[in-house]
Structure formats: structure tokens, C-alpha cells
XYZ file of C-alpha atoms in Angstrom:
429
model
C -29.522 -6.649 6.963
C -27.786 -10.043 6.684
C -27.208 -11.981 9.885
C -24.409 -14.345 10.824
C -24.253 -17.233 8.390
C -25.109 -20.745 9.549
C -22.502 -23.232 10.684
C -23.348 -25.456 7.724
C -22.814 -22.607 5.252
C -19.572 -21.572 6.959
C -18.287 -25.146 6.850
C -19.141 -25.506 3.165
C -17.329 -22.262 2.328
C -14.249 -23.251 4.346
C -14.185 -26.654 2.650
C -14.290 -24.913 -0.729
C -11.246 -22.810 0.216
C -9.436 -26.003 1.227
C -10.362 -27.755 -2.019
C -9.081 -24.896 -4.186
C -6.092 -23.778 -2.147
C -3.458 -25.361 -4.383
C -5.046 -23.548 -7.321
C -4.867 -20.339 -5.296
C -1.153 -20.867 -4.632
C -0.544 -21.592 -8.326
C -2.380 -18.396 -9.259
C -0.296 -16.461 -6.735
C 2.880 -17.864 -8.282
C 1.645 -16.832 -11.721
C 1.057 -13.232 -10.713
C 4.321 -12.989 -8.741
C 6.177 -14.139 -11.868
C 4.562 -11.295 -13.801
C 6.999 -8.504 -12.921
C 4.988 -5.434 -12.028
C 7.347 -2.659 -11.054
C 5.867 0.832 -11.249
C 4.681 1.584 -14.780
C 5.048 -2.067 -15.768
C 1.874 -3.507 -14.271
C 0.106 -4.246 -17.572
C 1.168 -7.905 -17.796
C -0.107 -8.839 -14.351
C -3.263 -6.796 -14.898
C -4.018 -8.820 -18.027
C -3.747 -12.004 -15.935
C -6.175 -10.574 -13.381
C -8.516 -9.383 -16.127
C -8.573 -12.857 -17.673
C -9.215 -14.486 -14.289
C -12.203 -12.214 -13.697
C -13.618 -12.777 -17.180
C -13.354 -16.541 -16.647
C -15.372 -16.139 -13.454
C -18.116 -14.139 -15.175
C -17.442 -10.806 -13.524
C -18.504 -7.704 -15.444
C -14.954 -6.555 -16.215
C -13.636 -3.109 -17.118
C -10.133 -1.735 -17.508
C -9.331 1.954 -17.362
C -6.242 4.150 -17.183
C -5.144 6.537 -14.476
C -5.791 9.856 -16.214
C -3.758 12.517 -14.420
C -5.441 15.365 -16.316
C -8.807 14.507 -14.774
C -7.522 13.122 -11.477
C -5.185 15.945 -10.499
C -7.951 18.134 -9.055
C -9.351 15.364 -6.828
C -8.236 15.416 -3.160
C -7.310 11.706 -3.365
C -4.662 12.514 -6.007
C -0.972 12.596 -5.114
C 1.766 14.107 -7.319
C 2.683 11.624 -10.042
C 6.052 11.342 -11.734
C 5.041 8.971 -14.562
C 2.310 9.295 -17.184
C 0.710 5.832 -16.651
C 0.574 5.416 -20.426
C 1.259 1.684 -20.485
C -0.769 0.414 -17.565
C -4.297 0.394 -16.164
C -6.661 -0.579 -13.359
C -8.940 -3.622 -13.540
C -12.441 -3.700 -12.066
C -14.742 -6.706 -11.859
C -18.333 -6.416 -10.634
C -20.982 -8.913 -9.613
C -24.534 -7.691 -9.080
C -27.350 -9.781 -7.590
C -30.778 -9.904 -9.200
C -32.061 -8.001 -6.159
C -29.919 -6.569 -3.395
C -30.801 -7.358 0.216
C -27.316 -7.109 1.749
C -24.518 -4.620 2.137
C -22.212 -3.816 -0.777
C -18.494 -4.524 -0.675
C -15.282 -3.519 -2.442
C -12.338 -5.919 -2.374
C -9.257 -3.889 -3.282
C -5.636 -4.911 -3.864
C -2.647 -3.332 -5.584
C -0.392 -5.175 -8.037
C 2.584 -2.799 -8.238
C 5.720 -3.865 -6.384
C 8.851 -2.109 -5.167
C 12.306 -2.759 -6.695
C 14.147 -5.897 -5.623
C 17.493 -4.368 -4.640
C 20.361 -6.560 -5.875
C 18.812 -9.891 -6.986
C 22.125 -11.652 -6.308
C 21.408 -11.367 -2.588
C 18.101 -13.233 -2.792
C 18.078 -16.948 -1.971
C 16.172 -17.456 -5.232
C 15.557 -15.024 -8.102
C 12.963 -12.534 -6.838
C 10.381 -13.218 -9.558
C 10.562 -17.025 -9.611
C 7.891 -17.447 -6.907
C 9.667 -20.359 -5.230
C 7.707 -22.367 -2.673
C 9.658 -23.710 0.290
C 7.691 -25.454 2.995
C 5.040 -23.099 4.372
C 6.457 -20.050 2.581
C 6.174 -18.641 -0.940
C 9.033 -16.306 -1.855
C 9.114 -13.474 -4.359
C 8.875 -9.730 -4.738
C 5.226 -8.874 -4.213
C 4.339 -12.284 -2.785
C 3.510 -10.652 0.527
C 2.947 -7.032 -0.484
C 0.383 -7.638 -1.716
C -0.310 -10.212 -4.410
C -1.178 -12.821 -1.789
C -3.987 -10.522 -0.699
C -5.268 -10.210 -4.260
C -5.300 -14.016 -4.569
C -7.166 -14.249 -1.261
C -9.818 -11.817 -2.485
C -10.316 -13.779 -5.695
C -10.446 -17.235 -4.155
C -12.616 -16.126 -1.226
C -15.410 -15.255 -3.641
C -14.684 -18.442 -5.601
C -15.245 -20.418 -2.390
C -18.628 -18.828 -1.721
C -19.769 -19.746 -5.209
C -18.208 -23.238 -5.132
C -20.114 -23.882 -1.908
C -23.349 -23.220 -3.800
C -24.118 -19.646 -2.756
C -24.486 -16.233 -4.364
C -23.812 -12.895 -2.723
C -26.895 -10.775 -2.146
C -25.281 -7.357 -2.561
C -23.075 -5.646 -5.158
C -19.427 -6.651 -5.117
C -16.552 -4.856 -6.847
C -13.159 -6.538 -7.192
C -10.462 -3.892 -7.729
C -6.913 -4.553 -8.929
C -5.133 -1.200 -8.844
C -1.744 0.232 -9.733
C 0.787 2.612 -8.174
C -0.079 2.178 -4.514
C 3.575 2.020 -3.545
C 4.371 5.542 -4.766
C 1.164 7.585 -4.923
C -2.091 5.694 -4.344
C -3.349 7.098 -7.633
C -4.723 3.737 -8.791
C -7.255 3.688 -5.978
C -7.758 7.444 -6.367
C -8.753 6.802 -10.000
C -11.248 4.160 -8.860
C -12.763 6.682 -6.461
C -12.928 9.325 -9.181
C -14.874 6.853 -11.340
C -17.448 6.508 -8.583
C -16.358 3.414 -6.650
C -18.563 3.255 -3.572
C -19.705 0.525 -1.196
C -20.849 -0.024 2.368
C -17.379 -1.342 3.238
C -13.941 -1.885 1.715
C -11.551 -4.715 2.559
C -7.881 -4.466 1.541
C -5.756 -7.529 2.441
C -2.379 -5.870 2.888
C 0.134 -7.936 4.919
C -0.971 -7.264 8.497
C -0.097 -10.531 10.300
C -3.843 -11.228 10.578
C -4.496 -8.053 12.589
C -6.941 -5.388 11.468
C -5.362 -1.974 11.042
C -7.355 0.723 12.818
C -5.078 3.667 12.045
C -2.230 4.662 9.767
C 0.144 7.559 9.393
C -0.273 10.373 6.976
C 2.637 10.442 4.534
C 4.314 13.047 2.335
C 7.024 12.158 -0.186
C 9.583 14.605 -1.530
C 12.649 15.233 -3.661
C 15.179 17.860 -2.592
C 17.890 19.222 -4.907
C 20.842 21.109 -3.442
C 23.636 22.935 -5.232
C 27.283 23.275 -4.436
C 30.106 25.361 -5.816
C 32.287 23.234 -8.108
C 36.027 23.441 -7.632
C 39.233 21.421 -7.958
C 39.924 19.169 -4.956
C 43.339 20.804 -4.513
C 41.409 23.873 -3.300
C 38.309 22.398 -1.604
C 37.805 25.487 0.546
C 37.056 27.509 -2.603
C 34.018 25.350 -3.351
C 31.057 23.741 -1.616
C 30.270 20.063 -1.979
C 26.630 19.529 -2.899
C 26.875 16.066 -1.344
C 28.034 17.550 1.949
C 25.227 20.104 1.718
C 22.703 17.318 1.116
C 23.777 15.599 4.317
C 23.424 18.855 6.224
C 19.839 19.154 4.929
C 19.149 15.525 5.854
C 20.366 16.312 9.365
C 17.773 19.090 9.611
C 15.098 16.697 8.343
C 16.045 14.289 11.114
C 15.554 17.082 13.616
C 12.107 17.720 12.125
C 11.340 13.997 12.399
C 12.252 14.110 16.093
C 9.900 17.068 16.627
C 7.013 15.301 14.920
C 7.697 12.030 16.733
C 7.559 13.886 20.055
C 3.912 14.694 19.296
C 2.937 11.018 19.517
C 1.767 11.277 23.128
C -1.229 13.290 21.883
C -2.311 10.484 19.533
C -3.617 7.323 21.249
C -2.022 4.195 19.870
C 0.775 6.073 18.160
C 2.338 6.676 21.567
C 3.236 2.969 21.589
C 5.248 3.267 18.364
C 8.951 4.039 18.516
C 8.968 6.334 15.488
C 5.558 7.140 13.991
C 6.963 10.020 11.893
C 9.594 7.719 10.345
C 11.751 9.792 8.038
C 13.279 7.653 5.295
C 15.786 8.845 2.707
C 15.315 6.289 -0.050
C 17.527 7.537 -2.886
C 20.480 9.885 -3.277
C 22.327 10.926 -6.412
C 25.077 13.501 -6.641
C 28.284 14.650 -8.190
C 29.705 14.716 -11.669
C 33.355 13.614 -11.440
C 35.584 11.889 -8.862
C 38.037 14.776 -8.886
C 35.605 17.719 -8.817
C 33.775 19.276 -5.904
C 30.145 18.203 -6.639
C 27.811 20.827 -8.068
C 24.429 19.093 -7.567
C 22.973 16.398 -5.343
C 19.371 15.255 -5.064
C 17.706 12.877 -2.655
C 14.199 11.479 -2.233
C 12.339 10.409 0.865
C 9.209 10.313 2.936
C 8.097 11.423 6.385
C 4.962 10.600 8.347
C 2.516 12.356 10.640
C -0.764 11.659 12.444
C -4.428 11.023 11.590
C -6.367 14.274 11.735
C -3.404 16.339 10.535
C -3.830 18.181 7.242
C -1.138 17.150 4.735
C -0.806 20.709 3.420
C 0.058 21.926 6.931
C 2.827 19.351 7.308
C 4.089 20.128 3.809
C 4.205 23.829 4.678
C 6.139 23.036 7.862
C 8.786 21.182 5.870
C 8.961 24.043 3.358
C 9.500 26.575 6.157
C 12.288 24.447 7.595
C 14.110 24.481 4.252
C 13.632 28.230 3.845
C 15.171 28.845 7.269
C 18.299 26.787 6.660
C 20.313 29.663 5.238
C 20.033 31.642 8.453
C 21.129 28.615 10.495
C 24.151 27.675 8.418
C 25.829 30.011 5.888
C 26.913 27.010 3.836
C 23.265 26.149 3.218
C 22.485 29.684 2.122
C 24.671 28.874 -0.881
C 23.123 25.426 -1.380
C 19.729 26.789 -2.505
C 17.693 23.669 -1.562
C 14.720 23.163 -3.862
C 11.758 20.977 -2.904
C 9.456 18.937 -5.114
C 6.553 16.743 -3.989
C 6.833 13.442 -5.856
C 4.355 10.924 -4.476
C 1.916 10.264 -1.673
C 0.705 13.439 0.008
C -2.225 12.083 1.992
C -3.626 12.167 5.499
C -3.759 9.206 7.833
C -6.989 7.712 9.094
C -8.472 6.194 12.226
C -11.165 3.500 12.155
C -13.081 3.853 15.386
C -13.765 0.633 17.249
C -17.225 -0.884 16.943
C -18.091 -0.350 13.277
C -20.412 -2.948 11.810
C -17.780 -3.932 9.242
C -15.093 -4.604 11.838
C -17.563 -6.506 13.994
C -18.334 -8.877 11.129
C -14.627 -9.261 10.307
C -13.847 -9.993 13.962
C -16.555 -12.657 14.062
C -15.220 -14.247 10.866
C -11.619 -14.134 12.104
C -12.601 -15.744 15.422
C -14.459 -18.482 13.577
C -11.362 -19.369 11.546
C -8.472 -18.718 13.934
C -10.151 -19.416 17.249
C -8.732 -16.197 18.698
C -9.941 -12.607 18.958
C -9.090 -10.170 16.186
C -6.253 -7.840 17.217
C -6.178 -4.157 16.278
C -2.902 -2.552 15.157
C -1.472 0.657 13.678
C 0.697 0.921 10.564
C 3.036 3.905 10.360
C 2.855 3.969 6.572
C 0.568 4.910 3.695
C -2.434 2.634 2.999
C -5.015 2.928 0.220
C -7.636 2.432 2.936
C -6.970 6.073 3.877
C -8.415 7.269 0.574
C -11.707 5.460 1.131
C -11.892 6.568 4.752
C -10.932 10.207 4.208
C -12.450 10.982 0.813
C -15.487 8.681 0.720
C -16.404 8.082 4.361
C -16.435 4.321 3.748
C -15.306 1.952 6.541
C -12.073 0.403 5.270
C -10.661 -2.779 6.737
C -6.977 -3.540 6.161
C -6.474 -7.199 7.039
C -4.152 -9.768 5.503
C -1.661 -12.595 5.954
C 1.573 -13.130 7.832
C 4.629 -12.164 5.776
C 8.355 -11.604 6.138
C 10.747 -9.093 4.570
C 8.251 -6.991 2.605
C 10.211 -4.351 0.642
C 13.320 -6.372 1.573
C 15.424 -9.329 0.471
C 13.640 -12.717 0.358
C 10.134 -11.323 0.739
C 7.699 -14.153 1.420
C 4.171 -14.984 2.534
C 3.120 -17.707 4.941
C 0.799 -20.099 3.115
C -1.112 -21.478 6.119
C -1.815 -17.865 7.068
C -2.927 -17.103 3.511
C -5.376 -19.993 3.712
C -6.800 -18.689 7.005
C -7.111 -15.188 5.582
C -8.865 -16.492 2.464
C -11.366 -18.334 4.666
C -11.872 -15.249 6.825
C -12.468 -12.978 3.833
C -14.901 -15.524 2.404
C -16.908 -15.694 5.634
C -16.759 -11.916 6.001
C -18.063 -11.352 2.461
C -20.769 -13.977 2.938
C -22.053 -12.407 6.151
C -21.561 -8.785 5.097
C -23.221 -9.109 1.718
C -25.572 -11.944 2.605
C -25.797 -15.220 0.710
C -28.528 -17.307 -0.884
C -28.421 -20.735 -2.451
C -27.984 -20.676 -6.213
């Protein structure tokens, strides 16, 4: 197995990151400017594909095929057909492998911007101000993709070649389902470790929440507002159901004391109602209202059990409130339905990452939990591959004026480069 790389090699690789960092920032701006909302990732994927071809990766593109993926446990219920987008994979294979193989994974899909008028600059202009680069996706997680790409560039610019197989993955639809990475797994993506540079403030994530996403439709009884008591407002009914979901969230959050690390979080279950749509006319009692959301749970829990618990709660509503017996709430699963994971301390992969981080930052690597879905969970739970989630400092991800800290991005790029060099092993060209 490879051993820690020499100081001279580490210095040469760090110097190569420094020399190319402005190019890395320019590339990041290019991919941020390529709008890649869900289902519209093709343009940015073509940029990534071209970048990999230019660097002599063995490049493939492939679609997310729901008909073949739907029976795989890494699949989550999709609500689009993925017809106009695709994953990109780039591989580099050594003449003979003496090291440990590695997958570098990043997603290119981004969440909506909310009202662009409230941004300091248009959300897809990728404006650089001082130490920060602004734009939707700049932090979550196109900066991480740029770091992956330029980390390997630095190893090669320093005069070295990796001594183990490397796969560079640029995947779609992480924000809603994780089906981009699930499709990579279905195609046989395997390695001795995976690194995913999500925005983690330069911590390594050792656990995440399981997540289930849902849509609930409730019905009312339409009537004229002069006789509101003769009808039932579907919007009012929706808020009654949301109140019961909040009670369920409180029950699940109360379980946190049984899950080390999660007991330090204020709300690991974290119910979020993200959309709501209801009513037909300002002067009619609303007939239908639907809302969408997500709720979390703990590593080790089976998603189907949590889904069944939510279903039972909805079925029992009629007996708790006669108004809800008329509302007929109907549930649909519409995105991520996956378990959380826990990366036990002391894995070889984390040890190498910690050594690389210490070399660059001068401080020990911190371990944190994210109460959200991460593609790392798919590799951990369905492949048994150690997955490291580690990336730069950001602000306002999923919010207004999302941005990434560029000095942090440079440190992370150096750390990933040293990690890949030590994990895979290097030899002079």
C-alpha cells in the first residue's frame, strides 16, 4: 500500500495548485454560469465532459434510466424522466496498479434561486468579490467539482501519475433524489474510497440523516364564502395535517439521545414544508391543496419503517379530527427515500484525509454531522465503500447570495490533491 508522500512531492503538488488556481476559479465561474436546475444539467455536463476529454480521461456519458434503476435499493422515486440530461464519467487507469482506487464524485444540479431580484448580483453571473465567489451552485457544489478536477491536474502538473484507478464522476439530481449517483452505482462504480467535496466548512462528515420526501394532497368541500360553515377549506385542512407532521417531527427528534452525535443537534429530524399550492378562486372555499416536504431520521433506521410510520399517522387523522376525515389526505413519495450513514472513526481513508488536511491547514481535521441527504450515503449503505464528504467554507447554500470562500477552496483543492496522491500512490512520469 502507498505510504505518506514525501515533503518534496507534497510541496510540488501544492505549488501546482497555486499556479493554476486562477484557472480553477475561471472554470468554476464557467460552470456556475451554466444554469443547471433539475432536468437542465446538460449544458454544464457538456462543459465537464470537454474538460475531461482535454485532460485525456477515458470519458463516458450515460443517462439515468429509471426503468432499469427503479429496482435498485439506491433508487429514490423520480418525478422527471431525465430525457435531456446525463451523467459524465472520466477514468484514468495506470499501466499497473499498486495503490488504492478512488472515486471523486460531485453533483452539478442546483436548487432554484428564489426571487433573483433579492440577490446582490444575478444568481448565475458568478461574480467574484474579494475572497468570495457568488452564484447559485457556487458552494453547493460546483466549487467541489472544480476542486476535484484541479487537484488531479496539480498531481500531474507536478510531474506525477496516480498508481491506482481513478474515476471522476459528475452526476445529476442529487438535490431531489440522488439518482445520478445511484445510476453510477448501478453501472458498477466501485473503488476503495469515495471523496465528495460538498460544502462542509473543511470538516469531514462522519454521519448524516436519513431522509424521506413526500407530497400530500388534501381535499376540501367547495362552497360560497357567504356560507363557509357548509364547506371545508382544503388550505385549512392542509395546515391541520402540517401540524400533525410537526408533532411527528417532535417525536422523532426526541429519539436523538439514542444516537451519539445527533444528540448535539437541535433538530435532527428537521421537517421542512418546501412548497404549497391550493385553491381555485378567491371567492370559493378551496377544494384541493397539496404541499411537498421532507423529514429526517437516524443512521441505522430503515427508510421503509419511517415511511410506514408517516403513513399510519395520516391514516389516523380522521379519528383525531372529524374535519380531516373529510379531507382524505393522499400521500406520494417524490424524492429521496434513503437511509443515513455513519462512518466509524479510524478508517484508512479518513486517516489519510486527516493527514492531508493537517499538512495544508496546520490544524486537526474536525468531524461533523449533517442532518440532510448526502450521496455518500449511497456508497456507504449500498456498496460498503468508505465515503468522505469534505469540502470548502460557504455561505447561504440554498439561499440568497450563495457563495464560496476562495482561500478555503484553494486549501481544499490542495488537501484533495495530497489525499489522492497518498491514497492512490504516485510515481514520476
